[in-house]
Amino acid sequence: MQKEIFEQPIVVAQTLKSYLRPLEQKVALPQMDFSFADVPRITIVACGTSFYAGMVAKYWLEQFARVPVELDIASEFRYRQPVLEKGGMALFISQSGETADTLAALRHARAEGQKVAVVVNVPTSSMAREADLLLPTHAGPEIGVASTKAFTCQLAVLAALAAKVARDKGVMSEAEEREIVEHLTEAPAAMNAALAHDEEIEAMAPVIAAARDVLYLGRGPDYPMAMEGALKLKEISYIHAEGYAAGEMKHGPIALIDKDVPVIVIAPSGPLFDKTVSNMQEVQARGGKVVLISDAE
Ligand code: M6R
């Protein structure tokens, strides 16, 4: 798992190579024989970590492309008789491309007349074979049970997809597209910089290791990130953890906070920073220990 964590800058760069044209400063999908201009709605379906990548994509697609997005866990989608709009696109996200619930959901969506797009890491998988639009991640084999590099590669592809949908729908300017391409091009170096904090993270780990319960908080796209962080901690450390939308704390979970419950707050600089910091202060007022993940700014 550690090896795969450290591979992230390289495999994300590898993945982005297929989705960006740096000289023209444009986003381009590898296999594309239709436009997203007329897609009225996107339904995203996945499980586990891939579901959280899908949840981040929902924020991006709605923000950048102004397209309505429905999001479902595959095991719910397949049994809940979802109403799917004619001409809609269903997007399935999977590292393996073989997860039974996601595959069944894909087949259901196809039977309901949806265009099927797939973000998948294993190019020979069932999902890859059954896709109308195949969007591969190039993370290489992910051996660790806990998904790491596949997740960040999924995010890279989904960011490019959101920009492409936005351009096709005419709601993103060339200048905005250029800005996204620049940010994505910088992402591998930014990941390298984040990984350079390894020793500080190791030094801080005993605070978390001693806890029985841990909360993760984030807002906007960092809300699914908080849930993904909590999933990783549960899976790897067997410590109970929950991810919450930071603004939801005061509606109940704040009651859990005391000096024994570390709270990991994901708050990058930007428009939501002050709001998240005020939630962080509520936690501190109750004696909670806070680990803040932010940027230098
Ligand atoms: O292969 P998939 O992405 O379809 O797998 C879905 C989940 O089982 C998977 O993401 C799981 O949640 C992670 N391995 C957890 O780290």
mmCIF file of C-alpha atoms in Angstrom, residues 7-285:
data_model
loop_
_atom_site.group_PDB
_atom_site.id
_atom_site.type_symbol
_atom_site.label_atom_id
_atom_site.label_comp_id
_atom_site.label_asym_id
_atom_site.label_seq_id
_atom_site.Cartn_x
_atom_site.Cartn_y
_atom_site.Cartn_z
ATOM 1 C CA GLU A 7 3.525 5.849 -7.036
ATOM 2 C CA GLN A 8 0.701 8.383 -7.221
ATOM 3 C CA PRO A 9 2.545 11.326 -8.824
ATOM 4 C CA ILE A 10 3.831 9.088 -11.626
ATOM 5 C CA VAL A 11 0.618 7.229 -12.359
ATOM 6 C CA VAL A 12 -1.519 10.363 -12.181
ATOM 7 C CA ALA A 13 0.858 12.015 -14.667
ATOM 8 C CA GLN A 14 0.626 8.895 -16.865
ATOM 9 C CA THR A 15 -3.159 8.977 -16.711
ATOM 10 C CA LEU A 16 -3.369 12.687 -17.487
ATOM 11 C CA LYS A 17 -1.217 12.175 -20.604
ATOM 12 C CA SER A 18 -4.230 10.557 -22.269
ATOM 13 C CA TYR A 19 -6.626 13.330 -21.248
ATOM 14 C CA LEU A 20 -4.728 16.584 -21.768
ATOM 15 C CA ARG A 21 -3.202 18.270 -24.783
ATOM 16 C CA PRO A 22 -0.735 20.520 -22.982
ATOM 17 C CA LEU A 23 0.457 22.399 -26.062
ATOM 18 C CA GLU A 24 -3.058 23.434 -27.015
ATOM 19 C CA GLN A 25 -4.045 23.718 -23.325
ATOM 20 C CA LYS A 26 -7.094 21.551 -23.981
ATOM 21 C CA VAL A 27 -8.827 18.592 -22.426
ATOM 22 C CA ALA A 28 -9.348 15.634 -24.765
ATOM 23 C CA LEU A 29 -10.874 12.263 -23.998
ATOM 24 C CA PRO A 30 -9.120 9.231 -25.531
ATOM 25 C CA GLN A 31 -12.175 7.644 -27.141
ATOM 26 C CA MET A 32 -14.780 10.140 -28.205
ATOM 27 C CA ASP A 33 -17.299 9.781 -30.987
ATOM 28 C CA PHE A 34 -20.093 11.876 -29.527
ATOM 29 C CA SER A 35 -20.658 15.210 -27.856
ATOM 30 C CA PHE A 36 -21.931 15.716 -24.335
ATOM 31 C CA ALA A 37 -23.890 18.765 -25.524
ATOM 32 C CA ASP A 38 -27.255 16.994 -25.451
ATOM 33 C CA VAL A 39 -26.753 14.801 -22.397
ATOM 34 C CA PRO A 40 -29.553 15.969 -20.066
ATOM 35 C CA ARG A 41 -28.429 14.180 -16.910
ATOM 36 C CA ILE A 42 -25.610 11.966 -15.675
ATOM 37 C CA THR A 43 -26.122 9.089 -13.258
ATOM 38 C CA ILE A 44 -22.959 8.012 -11.448
ATOM 39 C CA VAL A 45 -22.819 4.559 -9.883
ATOM 40 C CA ALA A 46 -19.977 2.842 -8.006
ATOM 41 C CA CYS A 47 -18.989 1.161 -4.732
ATOM 42 C CA GLY A 48 -16.651 2.115 -1.883
ATOM 43 C CA THR A 49 -13.711 4.304 -2.775
ATOM 44 C CA SER A 50 -14.840 4.506 -6.393
ATOM 45 C CA PHE A 51 -18.184 5.822 -5.117
ATOM 46 C CA TYR A 52 -16.393 8.617 -3.252
ATOM 47 C CA ALA A 53 -14.519 9.512 -6.449
ATOM 48 C CA GLY A 54 -17.947 9.667 -8.091
ATOM 49 C CA MET A 55 -19.201 11.961 -5.357
ATOM 50 C CA VAL A 56 -16.319 14.370 -5.962
ATOM 51 C CA ALA A 57 -17.201 14.206 -9.677
ATOM 52 C CA LYS A 58 -20.790 15.165 -8.884
ATOM 53 C CA TYR A 59 -19.545 18.425 -7.339
ATOM 54 C CA TRP A 60 -17.283 19.106 -10.323
ATOM 55 C CA LEU A 61 -19.826 18.213 -13.033
ATOM 56 C CA GLU A 62 -22.509 20.337 -11.420
ATOM 57 C CA GLN A 63 -20.181 23.257 -10.728
ATOM 58 C CA PHE A 64 -18.319 23.323 -14.048
ATOM 59 C CA ALA A 65 -20.761 21.778 -16.530
ATOM 60 C CA ARG A 66 -24.080 22.721 -14.884
ATOM 61 C CA VAL A 67 -25.409 19.242 -15.677
ATOM 62 C CA PRO A 68 -27.643 17.536 -13.102
ATOM 63 C CA VAL A 69 -25.949 14.504 -11.585
ATOM 64 C CA GLU A 70 -27.498 11.640 -9.657
ATOM 65 C CA LEU A 71 -25.202 9.504 -7.582
ATOM 66 C CA ASP A 72 -25.831 6.058 -6.254
ATOM 67 C CA ILE A 73 -24.119 3.206 -4.505
ATOM 68 C CA ALA A 74 -24.298 0.279 -6.936
ATOM 69 C CA SER A 75 -25.908 -2.116 -4.467
ATOM 70 C CA GLU A 76 -28.735 0.390 -3.929
ATOM 71 C CA PHE A 77 -29.090 1.464 -7.563
ATOM 72 C CA ARG A 78 -29.554 -2.042 -8.863
ATOM 73 C CA TYR A 79 -32.479 -2.838 -6.579
ATOM 74 C CA ARG A 80 -34.250 0.517 -6.190
ATOM 75 C CA GLN A 81 -35.861 0.815 -9.636
ATOM 76 C CA PRO A 82 -34.243 4.162 -10.503
ATOM 77 C CA VAL A 83 -35.972 6.472 -12.973
ATOM 78 C CA LEU A 84 -33.545 7.099 -15.823
ATOM 79 C CA GLU A 85 -34.100 9.944 -18.242
ATOM 80 C CA LYS A 86 -34.136 9.104 -21.963
ATOM 81 C CA GLY A 87 -30.850 10.058 -23.650
ATOM 82 C CA GLY A 88 -29.098 10.134 -20.293
ATOM 83 C CA MET A 89 -25.626 8.928 -19.574
ATOM 84 C CA ALA A 90 -24.730 6.519 -16.805
ATOM 85 C CA LEU A 91 -21.153 6.647 -15.540
ATOM 86 C CA PHE A 92 -19.652 3.673 -13.729
ATOM 87 C CA ILE A 93 -16.408 3.938 -11.790
ATOM 88 C CA SER A 94 -14.362 0.930 -10.767
ATOM 89 C CA GLN A 95 -10.744 0.013 -10.203
ATOM 90 C CA SER A 96 -11.204 -3.670 -11.041
ATOM 91 C CA GLY A 97 -14.039 -3.377 -13.545
ATOM 92 C CA GLU A 98 -15.490 -6.570 -12.075
ATOM 93 C CA THR A 99 -17.332 -5.494 -8.891
ATOM 94 C CA ALA A 100 -20.557 -7.497 -9.121
ATOM 95 C CA ASP A 101 -23.005 -4.792 -7.990
ATOM 96 C CA THR A 102 -21.471 -2.153 -10.277
ATOM 97 C CA LEU A 103 -21.475 -4.524 -13.243
ATOM 98 C CA ALA A 104 -25.130 -5.465 -12.625
ATOM 99 C CA ALA A 105 -25.995 -1.760 -12.340
ATOM 100 C CA LEU A 106 -24.212 -1.097 -15.645
ATOM 101 C CA ARG A 107 -26.239 -3.801 -17.374
ATOM 102 C CA HIS A 108 -29.439 -2.444 -15.875
ATOM 103 C CA ALA A 109 -28.638 1.091 -17.084
ATOM 104 C CA ARG A 110 -27.881 -0.201 -20.563
ATOM 105 C CA ALA A 111 -31.197 -2.096 -20.649
ATOM 106 C CA GLU A 112 -32.871 1.207 -19.718
ATOM 107 C CA GLY A 113 -31.357 2.899 -22.770
ATOM 108 C CA GLN A 114 -28.557 4.841 -21.077
ATOM 109 C CA LYS A 115 -25.264 5.620 -22.780
ATOM 110 C CA VAL A 116 -22.710 3.765 -20.678
ATOM 111 C CA ALA A 117 -19.434 5.466 -19.744
ATOM 112 C CA VAL A 118 -16.882 3.645 -17.625
ATOM 113 C CA VAL A 119 -13.859 4.901 -15.680
ATOM 114 C CA VAL A 120 -11.853 1.748 -15.031
ATOM 115 C CA ASN A 121 -8.307 0.690 -14.234
ATOM 116 C CA VAL A 122 -8.271 -2.828 -15.700
ATOM 117 C CA PRO A 123 -8.564 -2.459 -19.482
ATOM 118 C CA THR A 124 -9.496 -6.106 -20.053
ATOM 119 C CA SER A 125 -12.284 -6.139 -17.452
ATOM 120 C CA SER A 126 -15.972 -6.821 -18.086
ATOM 121 C CA MET A 127 -16.884 -3.169 -17.508
ATOM 122 C CA ALA A 128 -14.235 -1.987 -19.978
ATOM 123 C CA ARG A 129 -15.598 -4.381 -22.590
ATOM 124 C CA GLU A 130 -19.195 -3.298 -22.066
ATOM 125 C CA ALA A 131 -18.600 0.469 -22.173
ATOM 126 C CA ASP A 132 -19.815 2.802 -24.923
ATOM 127 C CA LEU A 133 -17.302 5.337 -23.685
ATOM 128 C CA LEU A 134 -14.210 3.849 -22.073
ATOM 129 C CA LEU A 135 -12.191 6.203 -19.874
ATOM 130 C CA PRO A 136 -9.196 4.237 -18.603
ATOM 131 C CA THR A 137 -7.109 5.143 -15.589
ATOM 132 C CA HIS A 138 -3.455 4.181 -15.934
ATOM 133 C CA ALA A 139 -2.692 3.433 -12.294
ATOM 134 C CA GLY A 140 -1.070 0.077 -13.065
ATOM 135 C CA PRO A 141 -1.978 -2.982 -11.001
ATOM 136 C CA GLU A 142 -3.338 -2.054 -7.582
ATOM 137 C CA ILE A 143 -2.386 -4.906 -5.274
ATOM 138 C CA GLY A 144 -3.158 -3.275 -1.921
ATOM 139 C CA VAL A 145 -6.699 -3.993 -0.755
ATOM 140 C CA ALA A 146 -7.094 -0.356 0.237
ATOM 141 C CA SER A 147 -7.448 1.685 -2.900
ATOM 142 C CA THR A 148 -5.018 4.613 -3.112
ATOM 143 C CA LYS A 149 -3.449 5.331 -6.491
ATOM 144 C CA ALA A 150 -6.514 4.067 -8.374
ATOM 145 C CA PHE A 151 -8.611 6.656 -6.496
ATOM 146 C CA THR A 152 -6.399 9.614 -7.388
ATOM 147 C CA CYS A 153 -6.191 8.460 -11.008
ATOM 148 C CA GLN A 154 -10.004 8.243 -11.070
ATOM 149 C CA LEU A 155 -10.145 11.845 -9.849
ATOM 150 C CA ALA A 156 -7.741 12.933 -12.599
ATOM 151 C CA VAL A 157 -9.949 11.358 -15.274
ATOM 152 C CA LEU A 158 -13.139 12.716 -13.712
ATOM 153 C CA ALA A 159 -11.739 16.260 -13.588
ATOM 154 C CA ALA A 160 -10.876 16.057 -17.295
ATOM 155 C CA LEU A 161 -14.329 14.626 -18.009
ATOM 156 C CA ALA A 162 -16.057 17.456 -16.116
ATOM 157 C CA ALA A 163 -14.104 20.027 -18.137
ATOM 158 C CA LYS A 164 -14.927 18.252 -21.413
ATOM 159 C CA VAL A 165 -18.654 18.086 -20.605
ATOM 160 C CA ALA A 166 -18.546 21.778 -19.654
ATOM 161 C CA ARG A 167 -16.866 22.714 -22.940
ATOM 162 C CA ASP A 168 -19.312 20.619 -25.015
ATOM 163 C CA LYS A 169 -22.225 22.259 -23.221
ATOM 164 C CA GLY A 170 -20.776 25.686 -23.906
ATOM 165 C CA VAL A 171 -20.659 26.675 -20.240
ATOM 166 C CA MET A 172 -16.868 26.802 -19.877
ATOM 167 C CA SER A 173 -14.722 29.355 -21.673
ATOM 168 C CA GLU A 174 -11.410 28.515 -23.357
ATOM 169 C CA ALA A 175 -9.638 30.509 -20.654
ATOM 170 C CA GLU A 176 -11.311 28.442 -17.909
ATOM 171 C CA GLU A 177 -10.387 25.243 -19.733
ATOM 172 C CA ARG A 178 -6.775 26.456 -19.928
ATOM 173 C CA GLU A 179 -6.790 27.114 -16.196
ATOM 174 C CA ILE A 180 -8.035 23.587 -15.461
ATOM 175 C CA VAL A 181 -5.402 22.079 -17.777
ATOM 176 C CA GLU A 182 -2.726 24.105 -15.942
ATOM 177 C CA HIS A 183 -3.938 22.936 -12.532
ATOM 178 C CA LEU A 184 -4.108 19.311 -13.647
ATOM 179 C CA THR A 185 -0.632 19.535 -15.155
ATOM 180 C CA GLU A 186 0.657 20.786 -11.784
ATOM 181 C CA ALA A 187 -1.115 18.026 -9.842
ATOM 182 C CA PRO A 188 1.688 15.387 -9.946
ATOM 183 C CA ALA A 189 4.238 17.895 -8.563
ATOM 184 C CA ALA A 190 1.744 18.953 -5.881
ATOM 185 C CA MET A 191 1.305 15.284 -4.944
ATOM 186 C CA ASN A 192 5.073 14.904 -4.664
ATOM 187 C CA ALA A 193 5.135 17.893 -2.317
ATOM 188 C CA ALA A 194 2.349 16.398 -0.207
ATOM 189 C CA LEU A 195 4.196 13.079 0.014
ATOM 190 C CA ALA A 196 7.275 14.929 1.272
ATOM 191 C CA HIS A 197 5.385 15.438 4.566
ATOM 192 C CA ASP A 198 5.672 11.744 5.243
ATOM 193 C CA GLU A 199 7.819 12.110 8.364
ATOM 194 C CA GLU A 200 5.566 14.718 9.971
ATOM 195 C CA ILE A 201 2.587 12.482 9.307
ATOM 196 C CA GLU A 202 4.382 9.541 10.879
ATOM 197 C CA ALA A 203 5.224 11.623 13.945
ATOM 198 C CA MET A 204 1.581 12.613 14.315
ATOM 199 C CA ALA A 205 0.154 9.127 13.774
ATOM 200 C CA PRO A 206 0.298 8.030 17.454
ATOM 201 C CA VAL A 207 -2.362 10.658 18.278
ATOM 202 C CA ILE A 208 -4.733 8.882 15.926
ATOM 203 C CA ALA A 209 -3.560 5.361 16.722
ATOM 204 C CA ALA A 210 -4.560 5.729 20.369
ATOM 205 C CA ALA A 211 -8.132 6.751 19.539
ATOM 206 C CA ARG A 212 -11.204 4.542 19.473
ATOM 207 C CA ASP A 213 -13.194 6.898 17.274
ATOM 208 C CA VAL A 214 -12.045 9.469 14.736
ATOM 209 C CA LEU A 215 -14.055 12.027 12.779
ATOM 210 C CA TYR A 216 -13.109 13.468 9.412
ATOM 211 C CA LEU A 217 -14.655 16.759 8.305
ATOM 212 C CA GLY A 218 -14.713 18.527 4.952
ATOM 213 C CA ARG A 219 -16.927 20.767 2.845
ATOM 214 C CA GLY A 220 -17.738 20.684 -0.878
ATOM 215 C CA PRO A 221 -15.577 18.115 -2.704
ATOM 216 C CA ASP A 222 -13.658 17.633 0.541
ATOM 217 C CA TYR A 223 -16.767 16.112 2.109
ATOM 218 C CA PRO A 224 -16.401 12.921 0.008
ATOM 219 C CA MET A 225 -12.657 13.166 0.696
ATOM 220 C CA ALA A 226 -13.482 13.085 4.413
ATOM 221 C CA MET A 227 -15.548 9.933 3.906
ATOM 222 C CA GLU A 228 -12.765 8.359 1.874
ATOM 223 C CA GLY A 229 -10.280 9.185 4.639
ATOM 224 C CA ALA A 230 -12.564 7.575 7.207
ATOM 225 C CA LEU A 231 -12.939 4.476 5.032
ATOM 226 C CA LYS A 232 -9.146 4.160 4.739
ATOM 227 C CA LEU A 233 -8.686 4.452 8.502
ATOM 228 C CA LYS A 234 -11.374 1.827 9.226
ATOM 229 C CA GLU A 235 -9.965 -0.561 6.658
ATOM 230 C CA ILE A 236 -6.305 -0.260 7.594
ATOM 231 C CA SER A 237 -6.266 0.561 11.318
ATOM 232 C CA TYR A 238 -9.527 -1.042 12.502
ATOM 233 C CA ILE A 239 -10.345 2.271 14.181
ATOM 234 C CA HIS A 240 -13.938 3.432 13.968
ATOM 235 C CA ALA A 241 -14.087 6.544 11.807
ATOM 236 C CA GLU A 242 -16.795 8.626 10.163
ATOM 237 C CA GLY A 243 -16.614 11.310 7.515
ATOM 238 C CA TYR A 244 -19.020 14.226 7.880
ATOM 239 C CA ALA A 245 -19.904 17.367 5.996
ATOM 240 C CA ALA A 246 -18.329 19.979 8.285
ATOM 241 C CA GLY A 247 -21.539 22.025 8.425
ATOM 242 C CA GLU A 248 -23.487 18.998 9.622
ATOM 243 C CA MET A 249 -21.459 18.654 12.839
ATOM 244 C CA LYS A 250 -23.748 20.872 14.849
ATOM 245 C CA HIS A 251 -26.756 18.731 13.922
ATOM 246 C CA GLY A 252 -25.762 15.869 16.191
ATOM 247 C CA PRO A 253 -22.241 14.480 15.811
ATOM 248 C CA ILE A 254 -20.720 17.335 17.847
ATOM 249 C CA ALA A 255 -22.060 15.489 20.904
ATOM 250 C CA LEU A 256 -19.380 12.835 20.337
ATOM 251 C CA ILE A 257 -16.472 15.249 20.582
ATOM 252 C CA ASP A 258 -14.191 15.230 23.586
ATOM 253 C CA LYS A 259 -10.441 15.080 24.168
ATOM 254 C CA ASP A 260 -10.354 11.394 23.151
ATOM 255 C CA VAL A 261 -11.860 11.878 19.692
ATOM 256 C CA PRO A 262 -9.348 13.294 17.193
ATOM 257 C CA VAL A 263 -10.926 15.245 14.370
ATOM 258 C CA ILE A 264 -9.195 15.413 11.005
ATOM 259 C CA VAL A 265 -10.260 18.556 9.175
ATOM 260 C CA ILE A 266 -9.673 18.898 5.438
ATOM 261 C CA ALA A 267 -9.742 22.611 4.642
ATOM 262 C CA PRO A 268 -7.758 23.881 1.659
ATOM 263 C CA SER A 269 -7.598 27.634 1.119
ATOM 264 C CA GLY A 270 -10.528 28.946 -0.906
ATOM 265 C CA PRO A 271 -14.081 30.160 -0.483
ATOM 266 C CA LEU A 272 -15.066 27.433 2.004
ATOM 267 C CA PHE A 273 -11.999 27.775 4.236
ATOM 268 C CA ASP A 274 -13.434 30.198 6.825
ATOM 269 C CA LYS A 275 -16.638 28.204 7.165
ATOM 270 C CA THR A 276 -14.739 24.977 7.798
ATOM 271 C CA VAL A 277 -12.409 26.687 10.248
ATOM 272 C CA SER A 278 -15.392 27.903 12.250
ATOM 273 C CA ASN A 279 -16.572 24.259 12.505
ATOM 274 C CA MET A 280 -13.045 23.364 13.580
ATOM 275 C CA GLN A 281 -13.244 25.949 16.361
ATOM 276 C CA GLU A 282 -16.495 24.381 17.604
ATOM 277 C CA VAL A 283 -14.610 21.096 17.877
ATOM 278 C CA GLN A 284 -11.744 22.764 19.757
ATOM 279 C CA ALA A 285 -14.198 24.417 22.150
#
